[in-house]
Amino acid sequence: MEFEALQQACLTCQKCDLCRTRTHVVFGSGSPRAEVMFIGEGPGRNEDEQGLPFVGRSGQLLDQYLAAIHLDRQRDIFITNIVKCRPPENRDPLPNEWDACMPYLREQFRLIRPKIVVCLGRIAAQRLIRPDFSVMKEHGQWTEKAGTFFTATLHPAALLRNPGNKPLAYGDYVALREKIRQVCTHTYPEQRGGATE
Ligand code: URA
Ligand code: SF4
């Protein structure tokens, strides 16, 4: 219930100027009981139109990686972004916009309490792991903070621009599957006591 109240507040938010140009707030999608959270940078055009995260071409690529490690984006994970409203012309979010929006992400963390956080791309990784984080050098590595394991992988939009890097990302998802098996309790069917796939 608290989660729905947070969502309601976010959907009408006017705490930064991105509220003037957005069509829809993109709060996030998936399960509030997920043990794994994926965090991108900010909504793009398709996301702004539909009010849902990662529904454009990058989202389709993300779905392929999720399918490869048997994760369902509605049931098994929660996906959101560092800023919930689309920056005009897909520019990087400005520091004051991050700051204004961060309380929503913080509350999402508090309510979901993920075991694993996957940063998609540089913006999320530098904001959530370390300000000088290099995605090309450090993707797939794990950092533990207060019992939550953080990692970063290449942003799907970057992979669409540089398809040669797709094997690097694939390796990160395989490592993610292993980490889920180690630290999660109900993400995969065998962890829920169900049949293995
Ligand atoms: N890119 C992002 O970072 N987030 C989205 O939701 C879509 C594209
Ligand atoms: Fe509010 Fe975040 Fe949207 Fe800014 S980006 S208006 S802080 S929801």
mmCIF file of C-alpha atoms and ligand atoms in Angstrom:
data_model
loop_
_atom_site.group_PDB
_atom_site.id
_atom_site.type_symbol
_atom_site.label_atom_id
_atom_site.label_comp_id
_atom_site.label_asym_id
_atom_site.label_seq_id
_atom_site.Cartn_x
_atom_site.Cartn_y
_atom_site.Cartn_z
ATOM 1 C CA MET A 1 0.000 0.000 0.000
ATOM 2 C CA GLU A 2 2.800 2.348 0.931
ATOM 3 C CA PHE A 3 4.288 1.565 -2.427
ATOM 4 C CA GLU A 4 1.131 2.631 -4.220
ATOM 5 C CA ALA A 5 1.043 5.872 -2.223
ATOM 6 C CA LEU A 6 4.620 6.592 -3.311
ATOM 7 C CA GLN A 7 3.675 5.908 -6.914
ATOM 8 C CA GLN A 8 0.666 8.219 -6.685
ATOM 9 C CA ALA A 9 2.817 11.031 -5.280
ATOM 10 C CA CYS A 10 5.443 10.535 -7.970
ATOM 11 C CA LEU A 11 2.923 10.547 -10.816
ATOM 12 C CA THR A 12 1.941 14.146 -10.071
ATOM 13 C CA CYS A 13 5.401 15.380 -9.017
ATOM 14 C CA GLN A 14 6.509 18.902 -9.946
ATOM 15 C CA LYS A 15 9.748 19.041 -7.964
ATOM 16 C CA CYS A 16 11.967 19.828 -10.946
ATOM 17 C CA ASP A 17 11.624 21.433 -14.377
ATOM 18 C CA LEU A 18 11.406 18.076 -16.157
ATOM 19 C CA CYS A 19 7.733 18.088 -15.128
ATOM 20 C CA ARG A 20 7.115 20.832 -17.707
ATOM 21 C CA THR A 21 8.175 18.823 -20.732
ATOM 22 C CA ARG A 22 7.235 15.277 -19.770
ATOM 23 C CA THR A 23 4.147 13.498 -21.115
ATOM 24 C CA HIS A 24 4.113 10.785 -18.431
ATOM 25 C CA VAL A 25 6.095 10.196 -15.267
ATOM 26 C CA VAL A 26 7.853 6.813 -15.488
ATOM 27 C CA PHE A 27 7.737 5.518 -11.917
ATOM 28 C CA GLY A 28 8.986 2.020 -12.761
ATOM 29 C CA SER A 29 7.527 -1.393 -13.453
ATOM 30 C CA GLY A 30 7.774 -4.923 -12.142
ATOM 31 C CA SER A 31 7.259 -6.458 -8.733
ATOM 32 C CA PRO A 32 7.542 -4.484 -5.462
ATOM 33 C CA ARG A 33 8.625 -7.833 -3.951
ATOM 34 C CA ALA A 34 11.508 -8.242 -6.400
ATOM 35 C CA GLU A 35 14.958 -9.110 -5.087
ATOM 36 C CA VAL A 36 16.654 -7.575 -8.128
ATOM 37 C CA MET A 37 16.340 -3.950 -9.260
ATOM 38 C CA PHE A 38 17.499 -2.578 -12.616
ATOM 39 C CA ILE A 39 18.185 1.144 -12.786
ATOM 40 C CA GLY A 40 18.594 3.139 -15.988
ATOM 41 C CA GLU A 41 19.252 6.773 -16.628
ATOM 42 C CA GLY A 42 15.938 8.337 -17.520
ATOM 43 C CA PRO A 43 12.929 7.788 -19.771
ATOM 44 C CA GLY A 44 13.341 8.207 -23.522
ATOM 45 C CA ARG A 45 10.662 9.159 -26.018
ATOM 46 C CA ASN A 46 8.805 5.829 -26.006
ATOM 47 C CA GLU A 47 8.929 5.594 -22.231
ATOM 48 C CA ASP A 48 7.617 9.149 -21.894
ATOM 49 C CA GLU A 49 4.748 8.336 -24.250
ATOM 50 C CA GLN A 50 3.782 5.105 -22.485
ATOM 51 C CA GLY A 51 4.695 5.883 -18.878
ATOM 52 C CA LEU A 52 6.724 2.661 -18.663
ATOM 53 C CA PRO A 53 10.505 2.088 -18.428
ATOM 54 C CA PHE A 54 12.564 0.492 -21.189
ATOM 55 C CA VAL A 55 9.821 -0.050 -23.761
ATOM 56 C CA GLY A 56 11.686 1.237 -26.844
ATOM 57 C CA ARG A 57 14.492 -0.432 -28.765
ATOM 58 C CA SER A 58 16.803 -0.485 -25.735
ATOM 59 C CA GLY A 59 14.013 -2.139 -23.782
ATOM 60 C CA GLN A 60 13.627 -4.838 -26.406
ATOM 61 C CA LEU A 61 17.337 -5.584 -26.158
ATOM 62 C CA LEU A 62 17.135 -5.609 -22.358
ATOM 63 C CA ASP A 63 14.269 -8.107 -22.624
ATOM 64 C CA GLN A 64 16.482 -10.417 -24.686
ATOM 65 C CA TYR A 65 19.141 -10.441 -21.965
ATOM 66 C CA LEU A 66 16.518 -10.984 -19.276
ATOM 67 C CA ALA A 67 15.059 -13.893 -21.246
ATOM 68 C CA ALA A 68 18.534 -15.409 -21.630
ATOM 69 C CA ILE A 69 18.787 -15.739 -17.842
ATOM 70 C CA HIS A 70 15.088 -16.566 -17.329
ATOM 71 C CA LEU A 71 13.991 -13.355 -15.674
ATOM 72 C CA ASP A 72 10.503 -12.025 -16.268
ATOM 73 C CA ARG A 73 10.390 -8.239 -16.072
ATOM 74 C CA GLN A 74 6.957 -8.171 -14.417
ATOM 75 C CA ARG A 75 7.348 -11.034 -11.951
ATOM 76 C CA ASP A 76 11.033 -11.264 -11.043
ATOM 77 C CA ILE A 77 12.517 -7.760 -11.063
ATOM 78 C CA PHE A 78 11.713 -4.067 -10.663
ATOM 79 C CA ILE A 79 12.957 -1.637 -13.325
ATOM 80 C CA THR A 80 13.219 2.109 -12.881
ATOM 81 C CA ASN A 81 15.460 5.094 -13.631
ATOM 82 C CA ILE A 82 17.563 7.693 -11.830
ATOM 83 C CA VAL A 83 15.116 10.381 -12.990
ATOM 84 C CA LYS A 84 11.461 9.595 -13.502
ATOM 85 C CA CYS A 85 10.721 12.191 -16.209
ATOM 86 C CA ARG A 86 12.231 12.400 -19.684
ATOM 87 C CA PRO A 87 15.019 14.947 -20.153
ATOM 88 C CA PRO A 88 14.291 16.949 -23.357
ATOM 89 C CA GLU A 89 16.114 15.623 -26.456
ATOM 90 C CA ASN A 90 17.450 12.766 -24.287
ATOM 91 C CA ARG A 91 20.177 14.937 -22.769
ATOM 92 C CA ASP A 92 21.830 13.693 -19.560
ATOM 93 C CA PRO A 93 19.828 14.579 -16.448
ATOM 94 C CA LEU A 94 21.230 17.679 -14.676
ATOM 95 C CA PRO A 95 22.570 17.394 -11.116
ATOM 96 C CA ASN A 96 19.652 19.396 -9.709
ATOM 97 C CA GLU A 97 17.230 17.033 -11.446
ATOM 98 C CA TRP A 98 18.972 13.973 -9.958
ATOM 99 C CA ASP A 99 18.833 15.553 -6.551
ATOM 100 C CA ALA A 100 15.168 16.450 -6.842
ATOM 101 C CA CYS A 101 14.258 12.955 -7.997
ATOM 102 C CA MET A 102 16.536 10.879 -5.750
ATOM 103 C CA PRO A 103 14.046 10.668 -2.826
ATOM 104 C CA TYR A 104 11.724 8.573 -5.014
ATOM 105 C CA LEU A 105 14.474 6.077 -5.794
ATOM 106 C CA ARG A 106 15.524 6.039 -2.151
ATOM 107 C CA GLU A 107 11.970 5.221 -1.081
ATOM 108 C CA GLN A 108 11.729 2.543 -3.762
ATOM 109 C CA PHE A 109 14.894 0.976 -2.274
ATOM 110 C CA ARG A 110 13.504 1.231 1.243
ATOM 111 C CA LEU A 111 10.223 -0.448 0.331
ATOM 112 C CA ILE A 112 11.564 -3.093 -2.073
ATOM 113 C CA ARG A 113 14.797 -3.822 -0.178
ATOM 114 C CA PRO A 114 16.520 -5.461 -3.167
ATOM 115 C CA LYS A 115 19.341 -7.946 -2.663
ATOM 116 C CA ILE A 116 20.866 -6.937 -6.009
ATOM 117 C CA VAL A 117 20.968 -3.653 -7.928
ATOM 118 C CA VAL A 118 22.005 -3.626 -11.585
ATOM 119 C CA CYS A 119 22.961 -0.201 -12.930
ATOM 120 C CA LEU A 120 22.347 0.133 -16.651
ATOM 121 C CA GLY A 121 25.063 2.396 -17.994
ATOM 122 C CA ARG A 122 27.331 5.130 -16.727
ATOM 123 C CA ILE A 123 24.826 7.604 -15.314
ATOM 124 C CA ALA A 124 23.246 5.113 -12.916
ATOM 125 C CA ALA A 125 26.603 3.518 -12.031
ATOM 126 C CA GLN A 126 28.279 6.840 -11.245
ATOM 127 C CA ARG A 127 25.323 7.966 -9.196
ATOM 128 C CA LEU A 128 24.797 4.714 -7.274
ATOM 129 C CA ILE A 129 28.201 3.005 -7.104
ATOM 130 C CA ARG A 130 31.005 5.580 -7.394
ATOM 131 C CA PRO A 131 31.267 9.020 -9.066
ATOM 132 C CA ASP A 132 34.270 7.943 -11.164
ATOM 133 C CA PHE A 133 32.943 4.475 -12.052
ATOM 134 C CA SER A 134 34.026 3.339 -15.542
ATOM 135 C CA VAL A 135 31.440 1.038 -17.106
ATOM 136 C CA MET A 136 33.843 -0.220 -19.782
ATOM 137 C CA LYS A 137 36.509 -1.119 -17.217
ATOM 138 C CA GLU A 138 34.378 -2.195 -14.282
ATOM 139 C CA HIS A 139 31.170 -3.687 -15.695
ATOM 140 C CA GLY A 140 30.270 -7.003 -14.110
ATOM 141 C CA GLN A 141 32.170 -6.299 -10.886
ATOM 142 C CA TRP A 142 30.293 -6.399 -7.579
ATOM 143 C CA THR A 143 30.298 -3.926 -4.700
ATOM 144 C CA GLU A 144 28.478 -4.650 -1.461
ATOM 145 C CA LYS A 145 26.843 -1.752 0.354
ATOM 146 C CA ALA A 146 24.866 -2.426 3.528
ATOM 147 C CA GLY A 147 23.994 -5.962 2.488
ATOM 148 C CA THR A 148 22.973 -5.097 -1.079
ATOM 149 C CA PHE A 149 25.127 -6.164 -4.025
ATOM 150 C CA PHE A 150 25.603 -3.511 -6.723
ATOM 151 C CA THR A 151 26.874 -4.095 -10.236
ATOM 152 C CA ALA A 152 26.766 -2.259 -13.558
ATOM 153 C CA THR A 153 26.532 -3.355 -17.134
ATOM 154 C CA LEU A 154 26.621 -1.573 -20.475
ATOM 155 C CA HIS A 155 23.490 0.422 -21.252
ATOM 156 C CA PRO A 156 21.364 -1.330 -23.908
ATOM 157 C CA ALA A 157 21.294 1.909 -25.951
ATOM 158 C CA ALA A 158 25.112 1.865 -25.976
ATOM 159 C CA LEU A 159 24.995 -1.758 -27.144
ATOM 160 C CA LEU A 160 22.701 -0.774 -30.016
ATOM 161 C CA ARG A 161 25.326 1.802 -31.059
ATOM 162 C CA ASN A 162 28.228 -0.632 -30.557
ATOM 163 C CA PRO A 163 26.905 -4.166 -31.117
ATOM 164 C CA GLY A 164 30.470 -5.499 -30.879
ATOM 165 C CA ASN A 165 30.196 -5.058 -27.109
ATOM 166 C CA LYS A 166 27.188 -7.356 -26.767
ATOM 167 C CA PRO A 167 29.277 -10.356 -25.614
ATOM 168 C CA LEU A 168 30.607 -8.246 -22.710
ATOM 169 C CA ALA A 169 27.063 -7.522 -21.586
ATOM 170 C CA TYR A 170 26.047 -11.147 -22.023
ATOM 171 C CA GLY A 171 28.824 -12.148 -19.626
ATOM 172 C CA ASP A 172 27.465 -9.680 -17.070
ATOM 173 C CA TYR A 173 23.993 -11.247 -17.234
ATOM 174 C CA VAL A 174 25.427 -14.731 -16.813
ATOM 175 C CA ALA A 175 27.304 -13.472 -13.737
ATOM 176 C CA LEU A 176 24.074 -11.894 -12.525
ATOM 177 C CA ARG A 177 22.313 -15.251 -12.777
ATOM 178 C CA GLU A 178 25.026 -16.770 -10.559
ATOM 179 C CA LYS A 179 24.751 -13.952 -8.034
ATOM 180 C CA ILE A 180 20.967 -14.403 -7.913
ATOM 181 C CA ARG A 181 21.464 -18.102 -7.203
ATOM 182 C CA GLN A 182 23.847 -17.203 -4.363
ATOM 183 C CA VAL A 183 22.058 -14.381 -2.596
ATOM 184 C CA CYS A 184 18.368 -14.394 -3.536
ATOM 185 C CA THR A 185 15.687 -16.538 -1.964
ATOM 186 C CA HIS A 186 12.687 -16.398 -4.311
ATOM 187 C CA THR A 187 13.759 -15.077 -7.708
ATOM 188 C CA TYR A 188 14.181 -18.370 -9.585
ATOM 189 C CA PRO A 189 11.549 -21.134 -9.465
ATOM 190 C CA GLU A 190 13.910 -23.586 -7.728
ATOM 191 C CA GLN A 191 14.409 -20.983 -4.970
ATOM 192 C CA ARG A 192 10.638 -20.848 -4.484
ATOM 193 C CA GLY A 193 10.542 -24.622 -4.151
ATOM 194 C CA GLY A 194 9.039 -24.929 -7.611
ATOM 195 C CA ALA A 195 10.124 -27.068 -10.538
ATOM 196 C CA THR A 196 13.377 -26.128 -12.205
ATOM 197 C CA GLU A 197 13.000 -24.763 -15.716
HETATM 198 N N1 URA B 1 16.957 4.378 -21.327
HETATM 199 C C1 URA B 1 16.951 4.488 -20.000
HETATM 200 O O1 URA B 1 17.960 4.773 -19.360
HETATM 201 N N2 URA B 1 15.799 4.291 -19.352
HETATM 202 C C2 URA B 1 14.647 3.965 -19.985
HETATM 203 O O2 URA B 1 13.635 3.795 -19.300
HETATM 204 C C3 URA B 1 14.687 3.840 -21.389
HETATM 205 C C4 URA B 1 15.842 4.050 -22.038
HETATM 206 FE FE1 SF4 B 2 9.576 15.002 -9.977
HETATM 207 FE FE2 SF4 B 2 11.583 13.404 -10.627
HETATM 208 FE FE3 SF4 B 2 9.887 14.182 -12.503
HETATM 209 FE FE4 SF4 B 2 11.598 15.920 -11.472
HETATM 210 S S1 SF4 B 2 12.132 14.103 -12.679
HETATM 211 S S2 SF4 B 2 9.403 16.277 -11.814
HETATM 212 S S3 SF4 B 2 11.719 15.238 -9.342
HETATM 213 S S4 SF4 B 2 9.411 12.894 -10.735
#
